[in-house]
Amino acid sequence: MVRLPNPVCNTVLAGRAAIPQTVLANRKSGTVQQEWAQQFERVAREDLVMFINACLACTGQREFYDDAYGQRLSIDFLHDYIMGNYRLLYARTLAAGINHFNQAQIILKLLATGKQTDPNHRAEENALITAALHALPPQRAWRLLEQLRKRGINNRRSRAIAHHYLTSRGDRLAFQAVKYRSKVRAIATHAHFKLDEELGAFIFRQWKRQFQTPLFEQFRQGFYSGKAVYDLPFTVAESLAMKHNIPRVRERECVRVSAQLALGISLSGWN
């Protein structure tokens, strides 16, 4: 894959210089309008191809030639340019297989500028945002929703999409509420969600009583007892290891899991 120039604004400005800015006076009006329409379509196609290539390659991280700040500055300019000129195509890029970093940027920018959405395209844009958000890995989706608070995005559409994501977690909500509890708490506070009684009590650390949800209760016990940490899922247990001064929790957990696997294999009759 050919590397994009950095900053990408040089490419955009160079492309604009190739557009004819004058029209010969002796041409007919219909011919002139047709030529301008063709030029507009050509420029739109070139811009869209350039943007999709950028969204496939750029991750906003430090690379060999550029630091993270330069990457983010360039891609942010390109996002604003495409959204300002081709908003519908910009939203449809969510379905073009671009990387997660740029999907998150598109969702945030669309939610922040909801007033600029054409009423005829609002339903399609909402559907694209919702589908893309649900397709993101959980850690990226929760981080994206947390960005709504940091950027001060709190309109009706952003609250509805965040609430739909929260309520659609189903059986995964308990685990994700434990693992990403700070993000869930930030989102619920920012959007003024009315949470389920037990979920709200867990998120806002009202831990004086036992929980009916097994994972919530295991975490509550692990918060106060180092022995209970080993009953938690591994990624959750790691977050409590430092609190209880448990050294090398990863190695100790691997030893415990290996012993359980060996016992299971011996009981099943395998040698």
GROMACS .gro file of C-alpha atoms in nm:
model
  271
    1MET     CA    1   0.000   0.000   0.000
    2VAL     CA    2   0.135   0.342  -0.100
    3ARG     CA    3   0.195   0.566   0.199
    4LEU     CA    4  -0.009   0.885   0.211
    5PRO     CA    5   0.179   1.217   0.206
    6ASN     CA    6   0.183   1.401   0.533
    7PRO     CA    7   0.021   1.641   0.576
    8VAL     CA    8  -0.257   1.531   0.346
    9CYS     CA    9  -0.372   1.890   0.304
   10ASN     CA   10  -0.093   1.930   0.043
   11THR     CA   11  -0.264   1.666  -0.167
   12VAL     CA   12  -0.603   1.832  -0.137
   13LEU     CA   13  -0.468   2.174  -0.231
   14ALA     CA   14  -0.272   2.031  -0.523
   15GLY     CA   15  -0.584   1.855  -0.649
   16ARG     CA   16  -0.787   2.175  -0.629
   17ALA     CA   17  -0.528   2.357  -0.843
   18ALA     CA   18  -0.606   2.123  -1.132
   19ILE     CA   19  -0.973   2.226  -1.146
   20PRO     CA   20  -1.046   2.476  -1.420
   21GLN     CA   21  -1.160   2.802  -1.267
   22THR     CA   22  -1.262   2.988  -1.586
   23VAL     CA   23  -1.518   2.919  -1.856
   24LEU     CA   24  -1.484   3.026  -2.218
   25ALA     CA   25  -1.745   3.283  -2.310
   26ASN     CA   26  -1.829   3.127  -2.646
   27ARG     CA   27  -1.954   2.799  -2.496
   28LYS     CA   28  -2.322   2.734  -2.458
   29SER     CA   29  -2.474   2.744  -2.112
   30GLY     CA   30  -2.587   2.379  -2.123
   31THR     CA   31  -2.242   2.261  -2.224
   32VAL     CA   32  -2.080   2.462  -1.947
   33GLN     CA   33  -2.313   2.321  -1.682
   34GLN     CA   34  -2.252   1.968  -1.806
   35GLU     CA   35  -1.876   2.016  -1.793
   36TRP     CA   36  -1.895   2.158  -1.441
   37ALA     CA   37  -2.108   1.864  -1.331
   38GLN     CA   38  -1.852   1.622  -1.472
   39GLN     CA   39  -1.571   1.809  -1.299
   40PHE     CA   40  -1.759   1.800  -0.970
   41GLU     CA   41  -1.819   1.425  -0.997
   42ARG     CA   42  -1.453   1.365  -1.083
   43VAL     CA   43  -1.332   1.569  -0.787
   44ALA     CA   44  -1.577   1.396  -0.553
   45ARG     CA   45  -1.456   1.053  -0.665
   46GLU     CA   46  -1.092   1.151  -0.622
   47ASP     CA   47  -1.157   1.297  -0.279
   48LEU     CA   48  -1.348   0.991  -0.165
   49VAL     CA   49  -1.079   0.750  -0.287
   50MET     CA   50  -0.811   0.957  -0.114
   51PHE     CA   51  -1.012   0.962   0.209
   52ILE     CA   52  -1.079   0.586   0.211
   53ASN     CA   53  -0.711   0.516   0.146
   54ALA     CA   54  -0.622   0.742   0.437
   55CYS     CA   55  -0.875   0.568   0.662
   56LEU     CA   56  -0.727   0.230   0.572
   57ALA     CA   57  -0.369   0.335   0.643
   58CYS     CA   58  -0.371   0.598   0.917
   59THR     CA   59  -0.413   0.492   1.279
   60GLY     CA   60  -0.319   0.819   1.452
   61GLN     CA   61  -0.014   0.653   1.610
   62ARG     CA   62   0.356   0.723   1.587
   63GLU     CA   63   0.515   0.580   1.274
   64PHE     CA   64   0.861   0.567   1.125
   65TYR     CA   65   0.838   0.900   0.940
   66ASP     CA   66   0.598   1.096   1.162
   67ASP     CA   67   0.494   1.127   1.523
   68ALA     CA   68   0.142   1.071   1.656
   69TYR     CA   69   0.062   1.443   1.666
   70GLY     CA   70   0.140   1.489   1.296
   71GLN     CA   71  -0.066   1.185   1.205
   72ARG     CA   72  -0.368   1.302   1.403
   73LEU     CA   73  -0.342   1.659   1.276
   74SER     CA   74  -0.335   1.550   0.912
   75ILE     CA   75  -0.613   1.293   0.933
   76ASP     CA   76  -0.829   1.530   1.139
   77PHE     CA   77  -0.801   1.794   0.867
   78LEU     CA   78  -0.899   1.539   0.603
   79HIS     CA   79  -1.199   1.425   0.810
   80ASP     CA   80  -1.324   1.783   0.844
   81TYR     CA   81  -1.274   1.849   0.472
   82ILE     CA   82  -1.469   1.542   0.357
   83MET     CA   83  -1.745   1.587   0.615
   84GLY     CA   84  -1.791   1.953   0.520
   85ASN     CA   85  -1.818   1.885   0.147
   86TYR     CA   86  -1.966   1.534   0.120
   87ARG     CA   87  -2.143   1.459   0.448
   88LEU     CA   88  -2.352   1.168   0.317
   89LEU     CA   89  -2.051   1.002   0.155
   90TYR     CA   90  -1.857   1.069   0.474
   91ALA     CA   91  -2.116   0.879   0.677
   92ARG     CA   92  -2.131   0.596   0.423
   93THR     CA   93  -1.756   0.548   0.461
   94LEU     CA   94  -1.841   0.372   0.788
   95ALA     CA   95  -1.954   0.076   0.576
   96ALA     CA   96  -1.640   0.074   0.358
   97GLY     CA   97  -1.425  -0.146   0.583
   98ILE     CA   98  -1.199   0.130   0.721
   99ASN     CA   99  -1.004   0.078   1.043
  100HIS     CA  100  -1.148   0.123   1.390
  101PHE     CA  101  -0.960   0.444   1.466
  102ASN     CA  102  -1.118   0.628   1.174
  103GLN     CA  103  -1.460   0.473   1.235
  104ALA     CA  104  -1.452   0.622   1.584
  105GLN     CA  105  -1.348   0.962   1.447
  106ILE     CA  106  -1.633   0.963   1.196
  107ILE     CA  107  -1.891   0.868   1.461
  108LEU     CA  108  -1.773   1.141   1.698
  109LYS     CA  109  -1.772   1.409   1.429
  110LEU     CA  110  -2.117   1.312   1.300
  111LEU     CA  111  -2.264   1.314   1.651
  112ALA     CA  112  -2.104   1.651   1.726
  113THR     CA  113  -2.255   1.812   1.415
  114GLY     CA  114  -2.604   1.663   1.410
  115LYS     CA  115  -2.768   1.995   1.322
  116GLN     CA  116  -2.592   1.990   0.984
  117THR     CA  117  -2.751   1.660   0.883
  118ASP     CA  118  -2.992   1.674   0.591
  119PRO     CA  119  -3.337   1.563   0.721
  120ASN     CA  120  -3.368   1.330   0.421
  121HIS     CA  121  -3.046   1.150   0.522
  122ARG     CA  122  -3.086   1.152   0.900
  123ALA     CA  123  -3.231   0.800   0.926
  124GLU     CA  124  -2.954   0.651   0.710
  125GLU     CA  125  -2.685   0.836   0.905
  126ASN     CA  126  -2.827   0.716   1.236
  127ALA     CA  127  -2.837   0.358   1.112
  128LEU     CA  128  -2.476   0.375   0.991
  129ILE     CA  129  -2.356   0.520   1.323
  130THR     CA  130  -2.543   0.258   1.525
  131ALA     CA  131  -2.419  -0.034   1.315
  132ALA     CA  132  -2.058   0.087   1.320
  133LEU     CA  133  -2.064   0.147   1.696
  134HIS     CA  134  -2.197  -0.202   1.767
  135ALA     CA  135  -1.935  -0.357   1.537
  136LEU     CA  136  -1.644  -0.197   1.723
  137PRO     CA  137  -1.456  -0.400   1.986
  138PRO     CA  138  -1.599  -0.327   2.332
  139GLN     CA  139  -1.294  -0.139   2.457
  140ARG     CA  140  -1.303   0.097   2.158
  141ALA     CA  141  -1.679   0.145   2.175
  142TRP     CA  142  -1.674   0.236   2.546
  143ARG     CA  143  -1.376   0.467   2.491
  144LEU     CA  144  -1.564   0.636   2.207
  145LEU     CA  145  -1.870   0.691   2.425
  146GLU     CA  146  -1.648   0.829   2.700
  147GLN     CA  147  -1.516   1.082   2.447
  148LEU     CA  148  -1.869   1.223   2.420
  149ARG     CA  149  -1.828   1.353   2.774
  150LYS     CA  150  -1.476   1.484   2.722
  151ARG     CA  151  -1.580   1.671   2.407
  152GLY     CA  152  -1.905   1.800   2.555
  153ILE     CA  153  -2.128   1.621   2.303
  154ASN     CA  154  -2.466   1.578   2.471
  155ASN     CA  155  -2.742   1.621   2.215
  156ARG     CA  156  -3.053   1.407   2.191
  157ARG     CA  157  -2.915   1.180   1.920
  158SER     CA  158  -2.588   1.110   2.101
  159ARG     CA  159  -2.777   1.023   2.420
  160ALA     CA  160  -3.013   0.791   2.231
  161ILE     CA  161  -2.729   0.608   2.057
  162ALA     CA  162  -2.531   0.572   2.380
  163HIS     CA  163  -2.838   0.445   2.566
  164HIS     CA  164  -2.915   0.195   2.290
  165TYR     CA  165  -2.560   0.062   2.305
  166LEU     CA  166  -2.578   0.027   2.682
  167THR     CA  167  -2.913  -0.154   2.686
  168SER     CA  168  -2.823  -0.384   2.396
  169ARG     CA  169  -2.528  -0.547   2.575
  170GLY     CA  170  -2.755  -0.820   2.712
  171ASP     CA  171  -2.561  -1.093   2.894
  172ARG     CA  172  -2.233  -0.913   2.824
  173LEU     CA  173  -2.334  -0.605   3.024
  174ALA     CA  174  -2.230  -0.744   3.363
  175PHE     CA  175  -1.876  -0.829   3.251
  176GLN     CA  176  -1.832  -0.505   3.059
  177ALA     CA  177  -1.974  -0.301   3.348
  178VAL     CA  178  -1.706  -0.454   3.572
  179LYS     CA  179  -1.418  -0.424   3.328
  180TYR     CA  180  -1.505  -0.078   3.195
  181ARG     CA  181  -1.679   0.052   3.508
  182SER     CA  182  -1.517   0.398   3.499
  183LYS     CA  183  -1.628   0.450   3.139
  184VAL     CA  184  -1.981   0.324   3.205
  185ARG     CA  185  -2.004   0.554   3.506
  186ALA     CA  186  -1.881   0.852   3.301
  187ILE     CA  187  -2.132   0.785   3.023
  188ALA     CA  188  -2.424   0.732   3.263
  189THR     CA  189  -2.341   1.053   3.449
  190HIS     CA  190  -2.292   1.257   3.133
  191ALA     CA  191  -2.618   1.148   2.967
  192HIS     CA  192  -2.821   1.120   3.292
  193PHE     CA  193  -2.917   0.757   3.230
  194LYS     CA  194  -3.158   0.587   3.466
  195LEU     CA  195  -2.979   0.258   3.526
  196ASP     CA  196  -3.109  -0.067   3.666
  197GLU     CA  197  -3.104  -0.056   4.048
  198GLU     CA  198  -2.829  -0.316   4.090
  199LEU     CA  199  -2.622  -0.190   3.798
  200GLY     CA  200  -2.645   0.166   3.929
  201ALA     CA  201  -2.547   0.057   4.280
  202PHE     CA  202  -2.242  -0.127   4.143
  203ILE     CA  203  -2.131   0.148   3.906
  204PHE     CA  204  -2.155   0.419   4.172
  205ARG     CA  205  -1.984   0.201   4.438
  206GLN     CA  206  -2.274   0.146   4.673
  207TRP     CA  207  -2.120  -0.181   4.790
  208LYS     CA  208  -2.248  -0.213   5.145
  209ARG     CA  209  -2.488  -0.493   5.055
  210GLN     CA  210  -2.451  -0.812   4.853
  211PHE     CA  211  -2.536  -0.819   4.483
  212GLN     CA  212  -2.760  -1.071   4.312
  213THR     CA  213  -2.548  -1.060   3.995
  214PRO     CA  214  -2.270  -1.317   4.055
  215LEU     CA  215  -1.991  -1.118   3.885
  216PHE     CA  216  -2.079  -0.799   4.073
  217GLU     CA  217  -2.065  -0.988   4.402
  218GLN     CA  218  -1.735  -1.157   4.310
  219PHE     CA  219  -1.583  -0.820   4.230
  220ARG     CA  220  -1.714  -0.670   4.554
  221GLN     CA  221  -1.553  -0.952   4.751
  222GLY     CA  222  -1.233  -0.925   4.549
  223PHE     CA  223  -1.216  -0.554   4.623
  224TYR     CA  224  -1.197  -0.623   4.995
  225SER     CA  225  -1.023  -0.963   4.996
  226GLY     CA  226  -0.710  -1.069   4.812
  227LYS     CA  227  -0.814  -1.435   4.814
  228ALA     CA  228  -1.133  -1.356   4.623
  229VAL     CA  229  -0.935  -1.194   4.342
  230TYR     CA  230  -0.853  -1.537   4.198
  231ASP     CA  231  -1.221  -1.612   4.145
  232LEU     CA  232  -1.253  -1.319   3.903
  233PRO     CA  233  -1.195  -1.323   3.528
  234PHE     CA  234  -0.827  -1.270   3.454
  235THR     CA  235  -0.850  -0.923   3.298
  236VAL     CA  236  -1.062  -0.800   3.590
  237ALA     CA  237  -0.838  -0.963   3.851
  238GLU     CA  238  -0.534  -0.779   3.716
  239SER     CA  239  -0.693  -0.444   3.799
  240LEU     CA  240  -0.718  -0.545   4.168
  241ALA     CA  241  -0.375  -0.709   4.197
  242MET     CA  242  -0.192  -0.386   4.278
  243LYS     CA  243  -0.448  -0.290   4.540
  244HIS     CA  244  -0.380  -0.613   4.732
  245ASN     CA  245  -0.004  -0.614   4.658
  246ILE     CA  246  -0.031  -0.943   4.470
  247PRO     CA  247   0.300  -0.993   4.285
  248ARG     CA  248   0.311  -1.131   3.936
  249VAL     CA  249  -0.060  -1.204   3.917
  250ARG     CA  250  -0.023  -1.318   3.557
  251GLU     CA  251   0.219  -1.601   3.639
  252ARG     CA  252   0.025  -1.712   3.945
  253GLU     CA  253  -0.299  -1.714   3.748
  254CYS     CA  254  -0.139  -1.919   3.471
  255VAL     CA  255  -0.018  -2.176   3.724
  256ARG     CA  256  -0.365  -2.201   3.875
  257VAL     CA  257  -0.533  -2.236   3.535
  258SER     CA  258  -0.278  -2.497   3.424
  259ALA     CA  259  -0.350  -2.703   3.735
  260GLN     CA  260  -0.723  -2.689   3.667
  261LEU     CA  261  -0.673  -2.791   3.303
  262ALA     CA  262  -0.451  -3.083   3.406
  263LEU     CA  263  -0.714  -3.199   3.653
  264GLY     CA  264  -0.987  -3.174   3.389
  265ILE     CA  265  -0.781  -3.375   3.139
  266SER     CA  266  -0.708  -3.651   3.392
  267LEU     CA  267  -1.073  -3.676   3.489
  268SER     CA  268  -1.180  -3.699   3.125
  269GLY     CA  269  -0.957  -4.002   3.070
  270TRP     CA  270  -0.696  -3.845   2.843
  271ASN     CA  271  -0.331  -3.937   2.900
   0.00000   0.00000   0.00000
